[in-house]
Short mmCIF file of N, CA, C and O in Angstrom, two decimals:
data_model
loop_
_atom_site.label_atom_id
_atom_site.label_comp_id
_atom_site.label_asym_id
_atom_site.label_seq_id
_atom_site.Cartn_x
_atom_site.Cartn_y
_atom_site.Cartn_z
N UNK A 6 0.85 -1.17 0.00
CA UNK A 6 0.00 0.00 0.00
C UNK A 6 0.89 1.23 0.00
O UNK A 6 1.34 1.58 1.09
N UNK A 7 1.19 1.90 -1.06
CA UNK A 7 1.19 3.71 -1.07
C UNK A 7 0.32 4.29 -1.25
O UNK A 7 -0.68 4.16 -1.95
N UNK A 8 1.08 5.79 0.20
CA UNK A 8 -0.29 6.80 0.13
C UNK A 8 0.57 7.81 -0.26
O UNK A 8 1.78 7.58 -0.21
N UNK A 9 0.04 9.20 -0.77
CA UNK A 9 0.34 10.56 -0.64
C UNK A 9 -0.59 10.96 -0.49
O UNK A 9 -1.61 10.69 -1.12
N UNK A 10 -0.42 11.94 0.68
CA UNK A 10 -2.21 12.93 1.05
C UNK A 10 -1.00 14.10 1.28
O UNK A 10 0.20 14.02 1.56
N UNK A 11 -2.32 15.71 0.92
CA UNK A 11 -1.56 16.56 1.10
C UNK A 11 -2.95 17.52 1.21
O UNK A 11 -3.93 17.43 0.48
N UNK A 12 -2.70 18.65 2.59
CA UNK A 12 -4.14 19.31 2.84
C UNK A 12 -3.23 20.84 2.96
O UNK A 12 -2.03 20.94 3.24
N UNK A 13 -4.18 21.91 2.67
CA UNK A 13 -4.28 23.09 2.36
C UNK A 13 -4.82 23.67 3.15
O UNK A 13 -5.96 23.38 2.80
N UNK A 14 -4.96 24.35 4.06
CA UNK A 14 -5.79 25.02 5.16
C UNK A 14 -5.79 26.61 5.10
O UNK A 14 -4.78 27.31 5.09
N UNK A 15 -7.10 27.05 5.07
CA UNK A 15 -6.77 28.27 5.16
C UNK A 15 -8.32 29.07 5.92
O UNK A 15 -9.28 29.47 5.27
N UNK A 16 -8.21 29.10 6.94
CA UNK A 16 -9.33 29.48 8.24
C UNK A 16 -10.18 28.81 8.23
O UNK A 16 -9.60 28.01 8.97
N UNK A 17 -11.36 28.22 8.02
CA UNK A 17 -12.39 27.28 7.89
C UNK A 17 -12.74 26.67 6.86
O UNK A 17 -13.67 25.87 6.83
N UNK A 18 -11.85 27.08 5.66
CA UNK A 18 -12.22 26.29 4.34
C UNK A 18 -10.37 25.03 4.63
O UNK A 18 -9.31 25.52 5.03
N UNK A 19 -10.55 23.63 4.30
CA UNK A 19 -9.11 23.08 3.45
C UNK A 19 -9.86 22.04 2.47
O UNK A 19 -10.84 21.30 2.38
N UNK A 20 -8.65 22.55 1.77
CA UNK A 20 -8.27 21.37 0.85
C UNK A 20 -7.13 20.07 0.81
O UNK A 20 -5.98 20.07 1.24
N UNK A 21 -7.71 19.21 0.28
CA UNK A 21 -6.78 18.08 0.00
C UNK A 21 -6.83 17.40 -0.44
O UNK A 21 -8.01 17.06 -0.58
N UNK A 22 -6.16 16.76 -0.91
CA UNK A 22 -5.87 15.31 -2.02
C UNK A 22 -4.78 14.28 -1.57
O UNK A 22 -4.08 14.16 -0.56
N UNK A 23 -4.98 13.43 -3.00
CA UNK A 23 -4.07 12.10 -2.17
C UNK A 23 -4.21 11.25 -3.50
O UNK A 23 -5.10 11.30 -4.35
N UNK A 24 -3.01 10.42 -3.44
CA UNK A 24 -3.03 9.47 -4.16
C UNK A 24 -2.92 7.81 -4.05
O UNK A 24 -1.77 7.58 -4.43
N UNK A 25 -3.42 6.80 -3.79
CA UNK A 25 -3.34 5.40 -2.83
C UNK A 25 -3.17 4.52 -4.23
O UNK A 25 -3.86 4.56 -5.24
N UNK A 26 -2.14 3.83 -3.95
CA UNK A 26 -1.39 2.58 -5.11
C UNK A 26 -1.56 1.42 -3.88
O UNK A 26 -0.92 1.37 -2.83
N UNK A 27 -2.51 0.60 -4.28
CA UNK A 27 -2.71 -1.07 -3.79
C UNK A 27 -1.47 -1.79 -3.96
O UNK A 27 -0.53 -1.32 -4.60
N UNK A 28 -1.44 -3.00 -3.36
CA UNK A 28 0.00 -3.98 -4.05
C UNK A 28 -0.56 -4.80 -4.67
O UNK A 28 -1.73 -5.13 -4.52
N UNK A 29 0.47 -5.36 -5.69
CA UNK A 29 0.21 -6.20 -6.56
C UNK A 29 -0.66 -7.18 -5.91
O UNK A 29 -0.52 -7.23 -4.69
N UNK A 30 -1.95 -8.35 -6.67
CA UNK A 30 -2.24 -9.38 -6.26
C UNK A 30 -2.93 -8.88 -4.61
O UNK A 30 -4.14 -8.94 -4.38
N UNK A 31 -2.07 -8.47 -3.77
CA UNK A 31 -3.21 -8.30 -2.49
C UNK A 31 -3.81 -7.49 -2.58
O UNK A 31 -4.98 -7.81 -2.36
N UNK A 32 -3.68 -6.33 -2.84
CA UNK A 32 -4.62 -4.86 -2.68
C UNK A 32 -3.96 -4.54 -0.84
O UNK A 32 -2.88 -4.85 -0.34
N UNK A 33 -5.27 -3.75 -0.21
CA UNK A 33 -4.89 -3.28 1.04
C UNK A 33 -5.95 -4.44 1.72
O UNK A 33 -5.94 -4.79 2.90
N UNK A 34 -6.54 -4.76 1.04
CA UNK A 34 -7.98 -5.27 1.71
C UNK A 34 -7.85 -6.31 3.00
O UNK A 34 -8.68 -6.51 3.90
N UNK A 35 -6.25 -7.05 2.76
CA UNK A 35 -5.83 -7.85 3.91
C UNK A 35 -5.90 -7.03 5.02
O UNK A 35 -6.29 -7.57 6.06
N UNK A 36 -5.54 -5.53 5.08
CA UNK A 36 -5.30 -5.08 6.62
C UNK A 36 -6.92 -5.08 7.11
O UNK A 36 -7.84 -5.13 6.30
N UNK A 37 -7.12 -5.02 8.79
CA UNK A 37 -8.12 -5.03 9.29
C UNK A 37 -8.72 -3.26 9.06
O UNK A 37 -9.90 -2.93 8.97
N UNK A 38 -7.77 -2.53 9.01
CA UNK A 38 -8.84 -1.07 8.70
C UNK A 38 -7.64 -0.54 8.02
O UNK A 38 -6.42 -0.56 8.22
N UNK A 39 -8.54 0.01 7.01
CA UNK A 39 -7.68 0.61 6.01
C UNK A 39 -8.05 2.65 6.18
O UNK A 39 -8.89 3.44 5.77
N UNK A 40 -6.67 2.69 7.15
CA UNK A 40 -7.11 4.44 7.96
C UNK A 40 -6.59 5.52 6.38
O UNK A 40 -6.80 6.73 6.48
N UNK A 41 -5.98 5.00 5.12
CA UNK A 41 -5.82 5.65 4.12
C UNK A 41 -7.57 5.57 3.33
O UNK A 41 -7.59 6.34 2.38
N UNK A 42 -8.24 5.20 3.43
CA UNK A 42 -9.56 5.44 2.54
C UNK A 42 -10.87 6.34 2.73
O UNK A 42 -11.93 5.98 3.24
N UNK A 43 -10.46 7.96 2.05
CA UNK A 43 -11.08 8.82 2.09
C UNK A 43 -12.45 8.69 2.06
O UNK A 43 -13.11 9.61 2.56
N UNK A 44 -13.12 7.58 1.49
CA UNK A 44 -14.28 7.46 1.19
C UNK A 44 -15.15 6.82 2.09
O UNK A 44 -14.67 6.13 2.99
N UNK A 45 -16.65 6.98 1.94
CA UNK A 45 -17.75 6.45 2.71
C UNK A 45 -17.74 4.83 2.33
O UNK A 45 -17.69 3.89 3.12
N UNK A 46 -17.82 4.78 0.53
CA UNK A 46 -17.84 3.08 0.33
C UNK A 46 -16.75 2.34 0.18
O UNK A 46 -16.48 1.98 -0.97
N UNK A 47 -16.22 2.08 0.87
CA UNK A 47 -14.51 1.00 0.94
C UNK A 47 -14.78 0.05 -0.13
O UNK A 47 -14.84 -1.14 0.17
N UNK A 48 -14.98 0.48 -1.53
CA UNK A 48 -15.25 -0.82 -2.49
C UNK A 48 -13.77 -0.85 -3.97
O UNK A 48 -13.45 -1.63 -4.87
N UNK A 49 -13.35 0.34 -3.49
CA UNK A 49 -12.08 0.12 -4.99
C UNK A 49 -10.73 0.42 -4.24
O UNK A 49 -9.79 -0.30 -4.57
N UNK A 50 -10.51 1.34 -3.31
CA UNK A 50 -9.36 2.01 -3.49
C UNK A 50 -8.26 0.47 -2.55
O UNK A 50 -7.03 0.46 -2.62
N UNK A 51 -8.96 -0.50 -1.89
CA UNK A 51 -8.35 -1.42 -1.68
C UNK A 51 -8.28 -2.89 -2.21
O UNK A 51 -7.99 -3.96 -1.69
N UNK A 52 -8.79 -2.39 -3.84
CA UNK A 52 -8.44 -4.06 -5.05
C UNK A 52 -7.15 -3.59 -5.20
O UNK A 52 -6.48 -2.56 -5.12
N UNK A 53 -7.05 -5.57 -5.65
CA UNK A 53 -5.71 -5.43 -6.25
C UNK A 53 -5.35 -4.53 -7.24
O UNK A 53 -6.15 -4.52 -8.17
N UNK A 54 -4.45 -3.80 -7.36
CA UNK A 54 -3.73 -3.48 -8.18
C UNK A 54 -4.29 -1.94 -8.64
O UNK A 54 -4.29 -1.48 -9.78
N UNK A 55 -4.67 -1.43 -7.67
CA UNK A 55 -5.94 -0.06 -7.81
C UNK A 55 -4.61 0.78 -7.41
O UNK A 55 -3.68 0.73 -6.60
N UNK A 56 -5.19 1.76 -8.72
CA UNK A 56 -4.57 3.19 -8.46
C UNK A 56 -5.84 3.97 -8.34
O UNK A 56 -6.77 3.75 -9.13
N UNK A 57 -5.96 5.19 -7.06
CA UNK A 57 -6.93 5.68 -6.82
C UNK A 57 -6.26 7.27 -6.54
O UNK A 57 -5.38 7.38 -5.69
N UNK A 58 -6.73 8.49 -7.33
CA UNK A 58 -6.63 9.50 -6.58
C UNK A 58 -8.29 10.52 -6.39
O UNK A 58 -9.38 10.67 -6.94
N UNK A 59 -7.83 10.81 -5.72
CA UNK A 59 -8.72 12.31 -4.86
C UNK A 59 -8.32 13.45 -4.19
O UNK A 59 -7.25 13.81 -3.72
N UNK A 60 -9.96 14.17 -4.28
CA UNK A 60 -9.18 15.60 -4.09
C UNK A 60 -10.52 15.28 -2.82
O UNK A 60 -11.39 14.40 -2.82
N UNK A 61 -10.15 16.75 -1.51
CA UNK A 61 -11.69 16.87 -1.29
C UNK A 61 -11.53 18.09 -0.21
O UNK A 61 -10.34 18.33 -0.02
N UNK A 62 -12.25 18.75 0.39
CA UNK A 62 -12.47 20.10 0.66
C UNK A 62 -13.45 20.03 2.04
O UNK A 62 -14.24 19.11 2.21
N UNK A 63 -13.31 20.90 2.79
CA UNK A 63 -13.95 20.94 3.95
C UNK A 63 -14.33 22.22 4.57
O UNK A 63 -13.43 22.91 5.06
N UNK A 64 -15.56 22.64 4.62
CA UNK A 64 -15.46 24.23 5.50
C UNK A 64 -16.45 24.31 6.06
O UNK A 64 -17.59 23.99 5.71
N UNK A 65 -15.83 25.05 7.61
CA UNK A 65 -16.91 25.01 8.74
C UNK A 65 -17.27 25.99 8.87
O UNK A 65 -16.58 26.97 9.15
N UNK A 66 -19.00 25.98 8.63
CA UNK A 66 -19.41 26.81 8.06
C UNK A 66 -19.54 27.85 9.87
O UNK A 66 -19.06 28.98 9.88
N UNK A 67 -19.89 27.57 10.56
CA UNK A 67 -19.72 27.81 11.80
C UNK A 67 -19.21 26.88 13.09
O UNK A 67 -18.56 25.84 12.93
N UNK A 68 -19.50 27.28 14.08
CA UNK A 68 -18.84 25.93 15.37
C UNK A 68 -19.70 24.52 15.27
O UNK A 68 -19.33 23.50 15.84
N UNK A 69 -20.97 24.62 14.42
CA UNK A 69 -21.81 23.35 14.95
C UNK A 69 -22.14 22.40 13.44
O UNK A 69 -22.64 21.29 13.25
N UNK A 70 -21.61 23.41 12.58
CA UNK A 70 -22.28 22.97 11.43
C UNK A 70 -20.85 22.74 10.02
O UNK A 70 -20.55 23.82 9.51
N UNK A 71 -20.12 21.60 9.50
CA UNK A 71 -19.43 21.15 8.64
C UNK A 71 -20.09 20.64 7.16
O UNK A 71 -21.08 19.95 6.90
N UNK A 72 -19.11 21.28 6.32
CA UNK A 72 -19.84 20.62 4.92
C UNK A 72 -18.26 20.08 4.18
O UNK A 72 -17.25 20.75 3.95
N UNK A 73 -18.56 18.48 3.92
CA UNK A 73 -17.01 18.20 3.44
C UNK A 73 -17.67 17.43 2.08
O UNK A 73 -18.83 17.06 1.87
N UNK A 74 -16.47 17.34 1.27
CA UNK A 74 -16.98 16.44 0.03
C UNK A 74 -16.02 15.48 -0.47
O UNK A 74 -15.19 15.76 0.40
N UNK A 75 -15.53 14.73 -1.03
CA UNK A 75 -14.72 14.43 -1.55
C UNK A 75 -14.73 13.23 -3.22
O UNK A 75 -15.42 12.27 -3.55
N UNK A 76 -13.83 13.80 -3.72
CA UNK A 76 -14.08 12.96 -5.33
C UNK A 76 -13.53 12.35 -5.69
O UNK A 76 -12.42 12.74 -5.35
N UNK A 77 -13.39 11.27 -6.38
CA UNK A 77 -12.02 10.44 -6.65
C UNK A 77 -12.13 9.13 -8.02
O UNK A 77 -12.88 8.32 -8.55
N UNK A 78 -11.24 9.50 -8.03
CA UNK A 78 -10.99 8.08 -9.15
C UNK A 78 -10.27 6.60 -8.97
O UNK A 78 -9.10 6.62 -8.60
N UNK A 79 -10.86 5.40 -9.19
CA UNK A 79 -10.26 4.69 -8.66
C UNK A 79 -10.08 3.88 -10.81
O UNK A 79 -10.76 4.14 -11.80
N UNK A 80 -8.86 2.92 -10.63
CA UNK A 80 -8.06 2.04 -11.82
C UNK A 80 -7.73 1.39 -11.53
O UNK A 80 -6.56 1.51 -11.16
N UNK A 81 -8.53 -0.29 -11.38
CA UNK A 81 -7.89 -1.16 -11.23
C UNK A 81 -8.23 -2.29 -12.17
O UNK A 81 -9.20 -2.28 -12.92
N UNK A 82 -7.16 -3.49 -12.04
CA UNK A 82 -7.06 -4.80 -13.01
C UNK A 82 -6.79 -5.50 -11.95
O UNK A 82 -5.96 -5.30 -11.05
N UNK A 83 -8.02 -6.86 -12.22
CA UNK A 83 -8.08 -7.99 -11.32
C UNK A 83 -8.21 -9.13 -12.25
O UNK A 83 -8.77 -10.19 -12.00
N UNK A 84 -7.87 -8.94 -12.91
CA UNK A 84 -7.78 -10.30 -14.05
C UNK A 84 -8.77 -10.25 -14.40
O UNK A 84 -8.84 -10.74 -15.52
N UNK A 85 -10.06 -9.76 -13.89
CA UNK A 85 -11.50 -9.77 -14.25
C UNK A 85 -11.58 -8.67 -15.64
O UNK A 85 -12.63 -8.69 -16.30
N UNK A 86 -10.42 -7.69 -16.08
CA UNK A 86 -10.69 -6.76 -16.92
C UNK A 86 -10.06 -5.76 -15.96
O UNK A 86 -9.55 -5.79 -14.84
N UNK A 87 -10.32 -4.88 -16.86
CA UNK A 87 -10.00 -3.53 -16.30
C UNK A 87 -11.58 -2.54 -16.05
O UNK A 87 -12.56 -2.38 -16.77
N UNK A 88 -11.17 -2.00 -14.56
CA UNK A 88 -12.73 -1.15 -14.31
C UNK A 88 -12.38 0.32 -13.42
O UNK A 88 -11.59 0.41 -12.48
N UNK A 89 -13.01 1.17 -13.86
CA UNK A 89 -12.91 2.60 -13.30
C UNK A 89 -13.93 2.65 -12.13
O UNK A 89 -15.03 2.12 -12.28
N UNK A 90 -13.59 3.29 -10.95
CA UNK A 90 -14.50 3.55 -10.20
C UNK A 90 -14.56 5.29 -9.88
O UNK A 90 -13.71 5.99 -9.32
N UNK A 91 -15.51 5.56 -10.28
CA UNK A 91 -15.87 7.35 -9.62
C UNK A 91 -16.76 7.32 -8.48
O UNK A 91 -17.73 6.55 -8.50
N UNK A 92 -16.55 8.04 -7.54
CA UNK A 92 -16.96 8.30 -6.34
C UNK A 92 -17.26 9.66 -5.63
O UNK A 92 -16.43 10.08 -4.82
N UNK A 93 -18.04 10.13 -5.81
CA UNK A 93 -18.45 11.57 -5.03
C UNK A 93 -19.08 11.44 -3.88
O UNK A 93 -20.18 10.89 -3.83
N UNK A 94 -18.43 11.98 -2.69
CA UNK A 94 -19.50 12.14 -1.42
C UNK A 94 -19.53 13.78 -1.00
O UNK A 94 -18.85 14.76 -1.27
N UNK A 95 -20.63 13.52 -0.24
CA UNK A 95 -21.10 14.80 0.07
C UNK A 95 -21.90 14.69 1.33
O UNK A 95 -23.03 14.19 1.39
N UNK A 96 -20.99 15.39 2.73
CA UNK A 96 -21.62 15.12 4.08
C UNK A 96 -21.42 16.54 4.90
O UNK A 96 -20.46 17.30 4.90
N UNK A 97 -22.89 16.66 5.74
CA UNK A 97 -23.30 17.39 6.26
C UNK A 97 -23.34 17.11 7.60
O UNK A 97 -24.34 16.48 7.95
N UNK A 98 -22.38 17.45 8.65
CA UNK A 98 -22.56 17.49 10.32
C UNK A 98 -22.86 18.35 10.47
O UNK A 98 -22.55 19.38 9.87
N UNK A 99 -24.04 18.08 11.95
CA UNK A 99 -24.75 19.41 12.85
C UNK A 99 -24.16 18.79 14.53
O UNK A 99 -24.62 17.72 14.91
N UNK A 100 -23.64 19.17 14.98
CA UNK A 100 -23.57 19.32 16.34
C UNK A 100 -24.70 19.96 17.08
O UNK A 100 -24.75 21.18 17.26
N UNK A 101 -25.59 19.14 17.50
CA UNK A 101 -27.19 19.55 18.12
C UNK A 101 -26.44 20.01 19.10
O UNK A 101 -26.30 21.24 19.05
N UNK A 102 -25.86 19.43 20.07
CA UNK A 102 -25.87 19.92 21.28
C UNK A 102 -24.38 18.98 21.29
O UNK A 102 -23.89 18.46 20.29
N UNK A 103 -23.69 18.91 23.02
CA UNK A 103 -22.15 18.50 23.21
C UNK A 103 -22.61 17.29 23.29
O UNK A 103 -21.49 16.77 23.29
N UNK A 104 -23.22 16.51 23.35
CA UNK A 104 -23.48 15.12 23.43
C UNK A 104 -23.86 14.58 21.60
O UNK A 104 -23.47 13.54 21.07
N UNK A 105 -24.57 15.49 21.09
CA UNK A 105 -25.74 15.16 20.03
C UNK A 105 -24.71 15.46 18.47
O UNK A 105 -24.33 16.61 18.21
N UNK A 106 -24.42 14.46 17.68
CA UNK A 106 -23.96 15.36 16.42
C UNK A 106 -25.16 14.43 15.08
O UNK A 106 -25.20 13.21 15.27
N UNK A 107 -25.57 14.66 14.51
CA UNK A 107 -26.56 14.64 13.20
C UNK A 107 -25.32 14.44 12.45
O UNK A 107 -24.28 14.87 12.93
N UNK A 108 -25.33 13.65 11.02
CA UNK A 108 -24.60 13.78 9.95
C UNK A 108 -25.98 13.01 8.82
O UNK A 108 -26.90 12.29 9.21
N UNK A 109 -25.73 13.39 7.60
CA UNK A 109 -26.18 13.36 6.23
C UNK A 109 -25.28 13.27 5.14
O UNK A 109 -24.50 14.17 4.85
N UNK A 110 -25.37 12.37 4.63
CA UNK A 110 -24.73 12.34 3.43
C UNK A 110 -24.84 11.80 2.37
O UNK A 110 -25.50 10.76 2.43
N UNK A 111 -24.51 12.06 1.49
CA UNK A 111 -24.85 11.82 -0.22
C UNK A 111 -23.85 11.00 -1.12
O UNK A 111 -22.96 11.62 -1.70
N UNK A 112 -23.93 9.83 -1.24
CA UNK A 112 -22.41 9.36 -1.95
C UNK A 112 -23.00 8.85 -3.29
O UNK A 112 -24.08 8.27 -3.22
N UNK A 113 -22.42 8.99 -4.48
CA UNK A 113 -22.95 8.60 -5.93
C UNK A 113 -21.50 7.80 -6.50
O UNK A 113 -20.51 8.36 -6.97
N UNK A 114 -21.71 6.38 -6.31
CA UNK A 114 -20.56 5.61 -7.30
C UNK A 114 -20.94 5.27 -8.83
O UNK A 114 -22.13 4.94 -8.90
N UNK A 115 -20.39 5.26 -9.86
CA UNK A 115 -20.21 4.61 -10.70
C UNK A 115 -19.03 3.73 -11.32
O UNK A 115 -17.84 4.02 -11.23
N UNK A 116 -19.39 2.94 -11.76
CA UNK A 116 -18.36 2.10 -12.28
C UNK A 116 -18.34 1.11 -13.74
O UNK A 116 -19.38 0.82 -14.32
N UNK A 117 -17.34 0.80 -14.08
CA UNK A 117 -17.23 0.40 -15.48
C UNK A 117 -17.28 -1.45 -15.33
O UNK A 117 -17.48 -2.25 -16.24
N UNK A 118 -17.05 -1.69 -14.08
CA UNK A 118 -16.87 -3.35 -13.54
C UNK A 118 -18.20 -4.04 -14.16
O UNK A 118 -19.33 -3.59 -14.38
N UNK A 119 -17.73 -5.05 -14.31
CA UNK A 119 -19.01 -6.20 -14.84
C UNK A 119 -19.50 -6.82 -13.27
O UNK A 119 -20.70 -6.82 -12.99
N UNK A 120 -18.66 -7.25 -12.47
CA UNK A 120 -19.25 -7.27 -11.03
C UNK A 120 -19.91 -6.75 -10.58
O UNK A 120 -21.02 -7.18 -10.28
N UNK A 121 -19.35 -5.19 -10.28
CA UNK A 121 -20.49 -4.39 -9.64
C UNK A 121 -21.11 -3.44 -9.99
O UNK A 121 -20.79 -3.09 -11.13
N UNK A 122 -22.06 -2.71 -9.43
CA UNK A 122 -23.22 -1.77 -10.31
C UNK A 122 -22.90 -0.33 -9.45
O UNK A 122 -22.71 -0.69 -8.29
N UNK A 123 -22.82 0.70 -9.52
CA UNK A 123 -22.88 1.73 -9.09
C UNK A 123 -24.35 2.41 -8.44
O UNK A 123 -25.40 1.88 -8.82
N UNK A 124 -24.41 3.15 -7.83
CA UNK A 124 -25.33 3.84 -7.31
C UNK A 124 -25.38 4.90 -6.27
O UNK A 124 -24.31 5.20 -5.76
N UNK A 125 -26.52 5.54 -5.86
CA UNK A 125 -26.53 6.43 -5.23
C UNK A 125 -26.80 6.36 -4.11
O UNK A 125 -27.62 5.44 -4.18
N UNK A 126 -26.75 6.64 -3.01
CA UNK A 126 -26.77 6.62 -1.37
C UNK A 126 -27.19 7.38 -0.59
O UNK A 126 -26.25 8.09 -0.23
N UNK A 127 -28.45 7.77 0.11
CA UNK A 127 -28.55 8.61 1.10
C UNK A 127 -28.09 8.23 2.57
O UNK A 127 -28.37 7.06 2.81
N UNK A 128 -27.74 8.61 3.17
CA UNK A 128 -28.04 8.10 4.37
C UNK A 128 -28.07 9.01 6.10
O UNK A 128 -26.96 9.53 6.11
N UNK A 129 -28.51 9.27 6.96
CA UNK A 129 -28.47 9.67 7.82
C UNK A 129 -28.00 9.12 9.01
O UNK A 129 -28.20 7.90 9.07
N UNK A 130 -27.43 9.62 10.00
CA UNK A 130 -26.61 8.73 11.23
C UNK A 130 -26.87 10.26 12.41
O UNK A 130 -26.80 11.46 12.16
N UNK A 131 -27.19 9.54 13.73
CA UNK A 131 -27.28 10.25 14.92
C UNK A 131 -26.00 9.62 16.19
O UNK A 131 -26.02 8.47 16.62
N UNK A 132 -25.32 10.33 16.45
CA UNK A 132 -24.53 9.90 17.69
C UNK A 132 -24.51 10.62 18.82
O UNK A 132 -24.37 11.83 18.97
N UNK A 133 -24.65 9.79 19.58
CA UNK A 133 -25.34 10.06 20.92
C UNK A 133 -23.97 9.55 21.91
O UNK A 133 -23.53 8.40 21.90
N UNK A 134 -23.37 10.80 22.83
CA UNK A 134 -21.99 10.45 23.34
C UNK A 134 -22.62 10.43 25.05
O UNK A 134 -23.62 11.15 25.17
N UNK A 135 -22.32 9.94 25.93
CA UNK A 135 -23.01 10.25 27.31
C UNK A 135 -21.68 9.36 28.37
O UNK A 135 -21.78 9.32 29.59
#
């Protein structure tokens, strides 16, 4: 597994990107958590032989409320062919209160794989800290 990540900060807006190269034949997918994968769906950037980059951006819009996104391309060959994966997410935290944070988010994959099918994702999550 190679990474390069590189972030940009500048008062409540950053930027950043990165680039993740799998290893031959294993990918990353052997490790138990893969802390290099920018994304919501862990489905490309750890196949074999995946070259994946992304960019993605973050700004708080005030103390309670975050809007981050991030985009990316994933290239890999598994003997199955060769397949592109695109990935856009788009997530919204609210900090209700010091216990309470809300998140929303929007993730849209597509892909060129005969395996798998791409699609779109809503989903909502509440965490409750006590």
């Amino acid at each position: 597994m190679f990474h390069v990540n590189n972030v940009l900060t500048y008062e409540d807006l950053s930027f950043g990107g990165g680039y993740i190269e799998a290893a031959d034949g294993a990918g990353a997918g052997n490790m138990l958590n893969n802390p290099w994968d920018p994304f919501e769906e862990d489905t490309h950037t750890d196949r074999p032989n995946s070259e994946t980059w992304y960019v993605q951006a973050e700004y708080a819009v005030n103390d309670d409320l975050t809007l981050s996104s991030v985009y990316g391309e994933s290239d890999t060959d598994e003997g199955n062919g060769d397949a592109k994966f695109n990935e856009f997410n788009f997530v919204v935290a609210y900090q209700v209160c010091e216990s309470l944070l809300l998140e929303a988010a929007y993730i849209n994959l597509t892909t060129t794989d005969d395996a798998d099918e791409g699609f779109d994702k809503l989903w909502i999550h509440a965490t409750y800290e006590f």
